[in-house]
């Protein structure tokens, strides 16, 4: 269903029709399909928020779904793009305000605080199929470029207090290895350091003027 809608919506977003208010109900339905089928279309979602901005009439439920979907695409800047289309009053209302807090937590990699906030708005987040696993992919991305080894208990916490079976799934997915003393080997970060030779080419003509003024 999502793929069929993607093609339909793509044609609707061409040219001036992109901001045709008559398309809004179709675009809102597409947002709901994205939530239900773990699909994602940033361009369509931005078009919805732009139409809301034009009329200053936001459907808060659809807006929440768009923002939560944007969170699932961290570390890309989708959430910032979406937030820029909201007015200040809306940003200070619940649950938009709480979703912005979630984004701040992810931006700061404060994952423990993030999962605490998610637990307080489980019903809303549960409407976005694949939401938690998408966030865990981002957590693993950060862990992969930050740690050489990490305690199993800490990794479990960062992933949202997952059980042992789920923890092993993510460890295997990213090719990490369990080692002694309840530690997990992530990577030798020294091997990821890449040297780069920078060669500057300055010809005589480019410095002739400077040399002339120094006389």
PDB file of C-alpha atoms in Angstrom, residues 8-215:
ATOM      1  CA  UNK A   8       0.578   8.625  -6.451  1.00  0.00           C
ATOM      2  CA  UNK A   9       1.923  11.231  -4.032  1.00  0.00           C
ATOM      3  CA  UNK A  10       5.109  11.756  -6.061  1.00  0.00           C
ATOM      4  CA  UNK A  11       3.008  12.937  -9.013  1.00  0.00           C
ATOM      5  CA  UNK A  12       0.965  15.184  -6.696  1.00  0.00           C
ATOM      6  CA  UNK A  13       4.105  16.907  -5.434  1.00  0.00           C
ATOM      7  CA  UNK A  14       5.193  18.066  -8.877  1.00  0.00           C
ATOM      8  CA  UNK A  15       5.165  21.804  -9.585  1.00  0.00           C
ATOM      9  CA  UNK A  16       2.498  24.096  -8.171  1.00  0.00           C
ATOM     10  CA  UNK A  17       0.269  21.143  -7.219  1.00  0.00           C
ATOM     11  CA  UNK A  18       2.670  20.451  -4.338  1.00  0.00           C
ATOM     12  CA  UNK A  19       0.822  22.968  -2.176  1.00  0.00           C
ATOM     13  CA  UNK A  20      -2.703  22.385  -3.484  1.00  0.00           C
ATOM     14  CA  UNK A  21      -4.932  22.255  -0.350  1.00  0.00           C
ATOM     15  CA  UNK A  22      -7.214  19.774  -2.108  1.00  0.00           C
ATOM     16  CA  UNK A  23      -4.416  17.199  -1.798  1.00  0.00           C
ATOM     17  CA  UNK A  24      -4.094  17.527   1.960  1.00  0.00           C
ATOM     18  CA  UNK A  25      -6.449  14.700   2.927  1.00  0.00           C
ATOM     19  CA  UNK A  26      -4.574  12.288   0.629  1.00  0.00           C
ATOM     20  CA  UNK A  27      -1.226  13.389   2.054  1.00  0.00           C
ATOM     21  CA  UNK A  28      -2.502  12.965   5.621  1.00  0.00           C
ATOM     22  CA  UNK A  29      -3.678   9.454   4.787  1.00  0.00           C
ATOM     23  CA  UNK A  30      -0.218   8.753   3.378  1.00  0.00           C
ATOM     24  CA  UNK A  31       1.352   9.833   6.682  1.00  0.00           C
ATOM     25  CA  UNK A  32      -0.826   7.313   8.519  1.00  0.00           C
ATOM     26  CA  UNK A  33       0.166   4.572   6.058  1.00  0.00           C
ATOM     27  CA  UNK A  34       3.831   5.367   6.656  1.00  0.00           C
ATOM     28  CA  UNK A  35       3.272   4.938  10.397  1.00  0.00           C
ATOM     29  CA  UNK A  36       1.414   1.656   9.954  1.00  0.00           C
ATOM     30  CA  UNK A  37       3.743   0.066   7.385  1.00  0.00           C
ATOM     31  CA  UNK A  38       7.160   1.307   8.555  1.00  0.00           C
ATOM     32  CA  UNK A  39       7.614   3.377   5.381  1.00  0.00           C
ATOM     33  CA  UNK A  40       9.015   6.896   5.139  1.00  0.00           C
ATOM     34  CA  UNK A  41       8.698   9.799   2.712  1.00  0.00           C
ATOM     35  CA  UNK A  42      10.225  13.041   3.957  1.00  0.00           C
ATOM     36  CA  UNK A  43       9.216  15.135   0.938  1.00  0.00           C
ATOM     37  CA  UNK A  44       5.556  14.233   1.313  1.00  0.00           C
ATOM     38  CA  UNK A  45       5.636  14.917   5.055  1.00  0.00           C
ATOM     39  CA  UNK A  46       7.261  18.319   4.549  1.00  0.00           C
ATOM     40  CA  UNK A  47       4.540  19.168   2.037  1.00  0.00           C
ATOM     41  CA  UNK A  48       1.895  18.390   4.686  1.00  0.00           C
ATOM     42  CA  UNK A  49       3.574  20.639   7.255  1.00  0.00           C
ATOM     43  CA  UNK A  50       3.959  23.416   4.675  1.00  0.00           C
ATOM     44  CA  UNK A  51       0.232  23.297   3.922  1.00  0.00           C
ATOM     45  CA  UNK A  52      -0.461  23.479   7.660  1.00  0.00           C
ATOM     46  CA  UNK A  53       1.912  26.449   7.906  1.00  0.00           C
ATOM     47  CA  UNK A  54       0.156  28.305   5.089  1.00  0.00           C
ATOM     48  CA  UNK A  55      -3.201  28.022   6.853  1.00  0.00           C
ATOM     49  CA  UNK A  56      -1.884  27.987  10.458  1.00  0.00           C
ATOM     50  CA  UNK A  57      -4.220  25.065  11.018  1.00  0.00           C
ATOM     51  CA  UNK A  58      -2.250  22.049  12.217  1.00  0.00           C
ATOM     52  CA  UNK A  59      -3.670  18.559  12.650  1.00  0.00           C
ATOM     53  CA  UNK A  60      -1.774  17.755  15.825  1.00  0.00           C
ATOM     54  CA  UNK A  61      -2.121  13.983  15.487  1.00  0.00           C
ATOM     55  CA  UNK A  62      -0.659  13.966  11.951  1.00  0.00           C
ATOM     56  CA  UNK A  63       2.038  16.442  13.003  1.00  0.00           C
ATOM     57  CA  UNK A  64       3.094  14.144  15.861  1.00  0.00           C
ATOM     58  CA  UNK A  65       3.352  11.190  13.492  1.00  0.00           C
ATOM     59  CA  UNK A  66       5.479  13.197  11.068  1.00  0.00           C
ATOM     60  CA  UNK A  67       7.842  14.310  13.839  1.00  0.00           C
ATOM     61  CA  UNK A  68       8.201  10.788  15.250  1.00  0.00           C
ATOM     62  CA  UNK A  69       8.896   9.431  11.760  1.00  0.00           C
ATOM     63  CA  UNK A  70      11.585  12.101  11.363  1.00  0.00           C
ATOM     64  CA  UNK A  71      13.213  10.876  14.588  1.00  0.00           C
ATOM     65  CA  UNK A  72      13.537   7.413  13.072  1.00  0.00           C
ATOM     66  CA  UNK A  73      15.884   8.836  10.420  1.00  0.00           C
ATOM     67  CA  UNK A  74      18.523  10.154  12.819  1.00  0.00           C
ATOM     68  CA  UNK A  75      21.341  11.186  12.412  1.00  0.00           C
ATOM     69  CA  UNK A  76      19.943  12.934   9.316  1.00  0.00           C
ATOM     70  CA  UNK A  77      18.497  16.410   9.842  1.00  0.00           C
ATOM     71  CA  UNK A  78      14.894  15.528   8.919  1.00  0.00           C
ATOM     72  CA  UNK A  79      13.563  16.529  12.339  1.00  0.00           C
ATOM     73  CA  UNK A  80      15.051  20.026  12.104  1.00  0.00           C
ATOM     74  CA  UNK A  81      13.490  20.494   8.665  1.00  0.00           C
ATOM     75  CA  UNK A  82      10.086  19.478  10.043  1.00  0.00           C
ATOM     76  CA  UNK A  83      10.391  21.553  13.205  1.00  0.00           C
ATOM     77  CA  UNK A  84      11.138  24.696  11.162  1.00  0.00           C
ATOM     78  CA  UNK A  85       7.629  24.466   9.700  1.00  0.00           C
ATOM     79  CA  UNK A  86       5.932  24.562  13.114  1.00  0.00           C
ATOM     80  CA  UNK A  87       4.907  27.742  14.903  1.00  0.00           C
ATOM     81  CA  UNK A  88       6.151  28.589  18.384  1.00  0.00           C
ATOM     82  CA  UNK A  89       2.790  28.057  20.044  1.00  0.00           C
ATOM     83  CA  UNK A  90       2.517  24.511  18.707  1.00  0.00           C
ATOM     84  CA  UNK A  91       6.069  23.696  19.847  1.00  0.00           C
ATOM     85  CA  UNK A  92       5.069  24.518  23.408  1.00  0.00           C
ATOM     86  CA  UNK A  93       1.995  22.256  23.409  1.00  0.00           C
ATOM     87  CA  UNK A  94       1.875  18.597  24.440  1.00  0.00           C
ATOM     88  CA  UNK A  95       2.756  16.159  23.016  1.00  0.00           C
ATOM     89  CA  UNK A  96       4.780  18.187  20.460  1.00  0.00           C
ATOM     90  CA  UNK A  97       6.861  19.602  23.298  1.00  0.00           C
ATOM     91  CA  UNK A  98       7.720  16.097  24.538  1.00  0.00           C
ATOM     92  CA  UNK A  99       8.668  14.937  21.020  1.00  0.00           C
ATOM     93  CA  UNK A 100      11.042  17.894  20.723  1.00  0.00           C
ATOM     94  CA  UNK A 101      12.591  16.755  24.014  1.00  0.00           C
ATOM     95  CA  UNK A 102      13.111  13.312  22.459  1.00  0.00           C
ATOM     96  CA  UNK A 103      14.932  14.946  19.545  1.00  0.00           C
ATOM     97  CA  UNK A 104      17.133  16.925  21.939  1.00  0.00           C
ATOM     98  CA  UNK A 105      18.044  13.710  23.757  1.00  0.00           C
ATOM     99  CA  UNK A 106      19.038  12.007  20.504  1.00  0.00           C
ATOM    100  CA  UNK A 107      21.001  15.066  19.393  1.00  0.00           C
ATOM    101  CA  UNK A 108      22.991  14.927  22.652  1.00  0.00           C
ATOM    102  CA  UNK A 109      23.161  11.100  22.583  1.00  0.00           C
ATOM    103  CA  UNK A 110      21.485  11.077  25.995  1.00  0.00           C
ATOM    104  CA  UNK A 111      19.897   7.707  25.288  1.00  0.00           C
ATOM    105  CA  UNK A 112      18.995   6.778  28.863  1.00  0.00           C
ATOM    106  CA  UNK A 113      16.924   9.968  29.210  1.00  0.00           C
ATOM    107  CA  UNK A 114      15.428   9.344  25.763  1.00  0.00           C
ATOM    108  CA  UNK A 115      14.084   5.901  26.712  1.00  0.00           C
ATOM    109  CA  UNK A 116      12.657   7.275  29.979  1.00  0.00           C
ATOM    110  CA  UNK A 117      10.729   9.875  27.975  1.00  0.00           C
ATOM    111  CA  UNK A 118       9.555   7.236  25.482  1.00  0.00           C
ATOM    112  CA  UNK A 119       8.221   5.094  28.338  1.00  0.00           C
ATOM    113  CA  UNK A 120       6.035   8.013  29.407  1.00  0.00           C
ATOM    114  CA  UNK A 121       4.485   8.323  25.940  1.00  0.00           C
ATOM    115  CA  UNK A 122       4.360   4.671  24.909  1.00  0.00           C
ATOM    116  CA  UNK A 123       0.887   4.831  23.394  1.00  0.00           C
ATOM    117  CA  UNK A 124       1.894   7.575  20.949  1.00  0.00           C
ATOM    118  CA  UNK A 125       5.245   6.025  19.994  1.00  0.00           C
ATOM    119  CA  UNK A 126       3.658   2.579  19.570  1.00  0.00           C
ATOM    120  CA  UNK A 127       1.618   3.936  16.662  1.00  0.00           C
ATOM    121  CA  UNK A 128       4.838   4.263  14.656  1.00  0.00           C
ATOM    122  CA  UNK A 129       5.666   0.716  13.577  1.00  0.00           C
ATOM    123  CA  UNK A 130       9.399   0.031  13.901  1.00  0.00           C
ATOM    124  CA  UNK A 131      10.000   3.207  15.921  1.00  0.00           C
ATOM    125  CA  UNK A 132      12.111   1.664  18.678  1.00  0.00           C
ATOM    126  CA  UNK A 133      14.207  -0.484  16.349  1.00  0.00           C
ATOM    127  CA  UNK A 134      14.925   2.540  14.153  1.00  0.00           C
ATOM    128  CA  UNK A 135      16.203   4.417  17.193  1.00  0.00           C
ATOM    129  CA  UNK A 136      18.287   1.402  18.206  1.00  0.00           C
ATOM    130  CA  UNK A 137      19.968   1.497  14.791  1.00  0.00           C
ATOM    131  CA  UNK A 138      21.012   5.068  15.546  1.00  0.00           C
ATOM    132  CA  UNK A 139      22.225   4.045  19.011  1.00  0.00           C
ATOM    133  CA  UNK A 140      24.317   1.282  17.436  1.00  0.00           C
ATOM    134  CA  UNK A 141      25.701   3.749  14.903  1.00  0.00           C
ATOM    135  CA  UNK A 142      26.876   6.013  17.742  1.00  0.00           C
ATOM    136  CA  UNK A 143      28.263   3.100  19.760  1.00  0.00           C
ATOM    137  CA  UNK A 144      30.091   1.811  16.678  1.00  0.00           C
ATOM    138  CA  UNK A 145      32.002   5.064  16.149  1.00  0.00           C
ATOM    139  CA  UNK A 146      32.560   5.799  19.848  1.00  0.00           C
ATOM    140  CA  UNK A 147      33.517   2.642  21.718  1.00  0.00           C
ATOM    141  CA  UNK A 148      36.215   0.018  21.345  1.00  0.00           C
ATOM    142  CA  UNK A 149      34.666  -2.132  24.072  1.00  0.00           C
ATOM    143  CA  UNK A 150      31.519  -1.638  26.115  1.00  0.00           C
ATOM    144  CA  UNK A 151      29.956  -3.383  29.097  1.00  0.00           C
ATOM    145  CA  UNK A 152      26.981  -5.579  28.221  1.00  0.00           C
ATOM    146  CA  UNK A 153      24.871  -3.885  30.887  1.00  0.00           C
ATOM    147  CA  UNK A 154      25.653  -0.415  29.516  1.00  0.00           C
ATOM    148  CA  UNK A 155      24.854  -1.427  25.938  1.00  0.00           C
ATOM    149  CA  UNK A 156      21.582  -2.938  27.127  1.00  0.00           C
ATOM    150  CA  UNK A 157      20.735   0.360  28.852  1.00  0.00           C
ATOM    151  CA  UNK A 158      21.588   2.432  25.789  1.00  0.00           C
ATOM    152  CA  UNK A 159      19.327   0.217  23.676  1.00  0.00           C
ATOM    153  CA  UNK A 160      16.408   0.848  26.018  1.00  0.00           C
ATOM    154  CA  UNK A 161      16.885  -1.809  28.700  1.00  0.00           C
ATOM    155  CA  UNK A 162      16.565  -4.708  26.275  1.00  0.00           C
ATOM    156  CA  UNK A 163      16.616  -8.337  27.409  1.00  0.00           C
ATOM    157  CA  UNK A 164      19.520 -10.704  26.787  1.00  0.00           C
ATOM    158  CA  UNK A 165      18.005 -12.220  23.630  1.00  0.00           C
ATOM    159  CA  UNK A 166      17.434  -8.802  22.034  1.00  0.00           C
ATOM    160  CA  UNK A 167      20.900  -7.646  23.057  1.00  0.00           C
ATOM    161  CA  UNK A 168      22.484 -10.641  21.301  1.00  0.00           C
ATOM    162  CA  UNK A 169      20.443  -9.859  18.184  1.00  0.00           C
ATOM    163  CA  UNK A 170      21.927  -6.359  17.932  1.00  0.00           C
ATOM    164  CA  UNK A 171      25.435  -7.549  18.759  1.00  0.00           C
ATOM    165  CA  UNK A 172      25.252 -10.104  15.940  1.00  0.00           C
ATOM    166  CA  UNK A 173      23.631  -7.647  13.540  1.00  0.00           C
ATOM    167  CA  UNK A 174      26.608  -5.286  13.773  1.00  0.00           C
ATOM    168  CA  UNK A 175      29.279  -7.974  13.881  1.00  0.00           C
ATOM    169  CA  UNK A 176      30.375  -7.192  17.430  1.00  0.00           C
ATOM    170  CA  UNK A 177      31.829  -9.892  19.701  1.00  0.00           C
ATOM    171  CA  UNK A 178      31.174 -10.863  23.299  1.00  0.00           C
ATOM    172  CA  UNK A 179      34.441 -11.166  25.224  1.00  0.00           C
ATOM    173  CA  UNK A 180      35.501 -11.859  28.814  1.00  0.00           C
ATOM    174  CA  UNK A 181      34.273  -9.954  31.887  1.00  0.00           C
ATOM    175  CA  UNK A 182      30.834  -9.229  30.395  1.00  0.00           C
ATOM    176  CA  UNK A 183      32.345  -6.929  27.801  1.00  0.00           C
ATOM    177  CA  UNK A 184      31.520  -6.559  24.119  1.00  0.00           C
ATOM    178  CA  UNK A 185      34.215  -5.776  21.579  1.00  0.00           C
ATOM    179  CA  UNK A 186      32.991  -3.117  19.139  1.00  0.00           C
ATOM    180  CA  UNK A 187      35.989  -2.143  17.011  1.00  0.00           C
ATOM    181  CA  UNK A 188      39.592  -1.076  17.134  1.00  0.00           C
ATOM    182  CA  UNK A 189      39.013   2.619  16.564  1.00  0.00           C
ATOM    183  CA  UNK A 190      42.711   3.155  15.742  1.00  0.00           C
ATOM    184  CA  UNK A 191      42.143   1.177  12.556  1.00  0.00           C
ATOM    185  CA  UNK A 192      39.421   3.622  11.529  1.00  0.00           C
ATOM    186  CA  UNK A 193      41.761   6.622  11.553  1.00  0.00           C
ATOM    187  CA  UNK A 194      42.519   7.642   8.004  1.00  0.00           C
ATOM    188  CA  UNK A 195      45.468   9.865   7.176  1.00  0.00           C
ATOM    189  CA  UNK A 196      45.122  12.485   4.500  1.00  0.00           C
ATOM    190  CA  UNK A 197      47.887  14.256   2.643  1.00  0.00           C
ATOM    191  CA  UNK A 198      47.098  17.874   1.897  1.00  0.00           C
ATOM    192  CA  UNK A 199      49.076  19.453  -0.909  1.00  0.00           C
ATOM    193  CA  UNK A 200      48.854  23.188  -1.396  1.00  0.00           C
ATOM    194  CA  UNK A 201      49.843  24.571  -4.770  1.00  0.00           C
ATOM    195  CA  UNK A 202      50.639  28.269  -4.831  1.00  0.00           C
ATOM    196  CA  UNK A 203      51.887  29.741  -8.078  1.00  0.00           C
ATOM    197  CA  UNK A 204      54.020  32.864  -8.355  1.00  0.00           C
ATOM    198  CA  UNK A 205      51.295  35.013  -9.864  1.00  0.00           C
ATOM    199  CA  UNK A 206      49.071  34.513  -6.814  1.00  0.00           C
ATOM    200  CA  UNK A 207      51.701  35.921  -4.415  1.00  0.00           C
ATOM    201  CA  UNK A 208      53.357  38.486  -6.673  1.00  0.00           C
ATOM    202  CA  UNK A 209      50.999  41.217  -5.514  1.00  0.00           C
ATOM    203  CA  UNK A 210      51.676  40.459  -1.851  1.00  0.00           C
ATOM    204  CA  UNK A 211      55.439  40.485  -2.395  1.00  0.00           C
ATOM    205  CA  UNK A 212      55.205  43.803  -4.191  1.00  0.00           C
ATOM    206  CA  UNK A 213      53.426  45.479  -1.265  1.00  0.00           C
ATOM    207  CA  UNK A 214      56.091  44.206   1.153  1.00  0.00           C
ATOM    208  CA  UNK A 215      58.879  46.245  -0.491  1.00  0.00           C
TER     209      UNK A 215
END
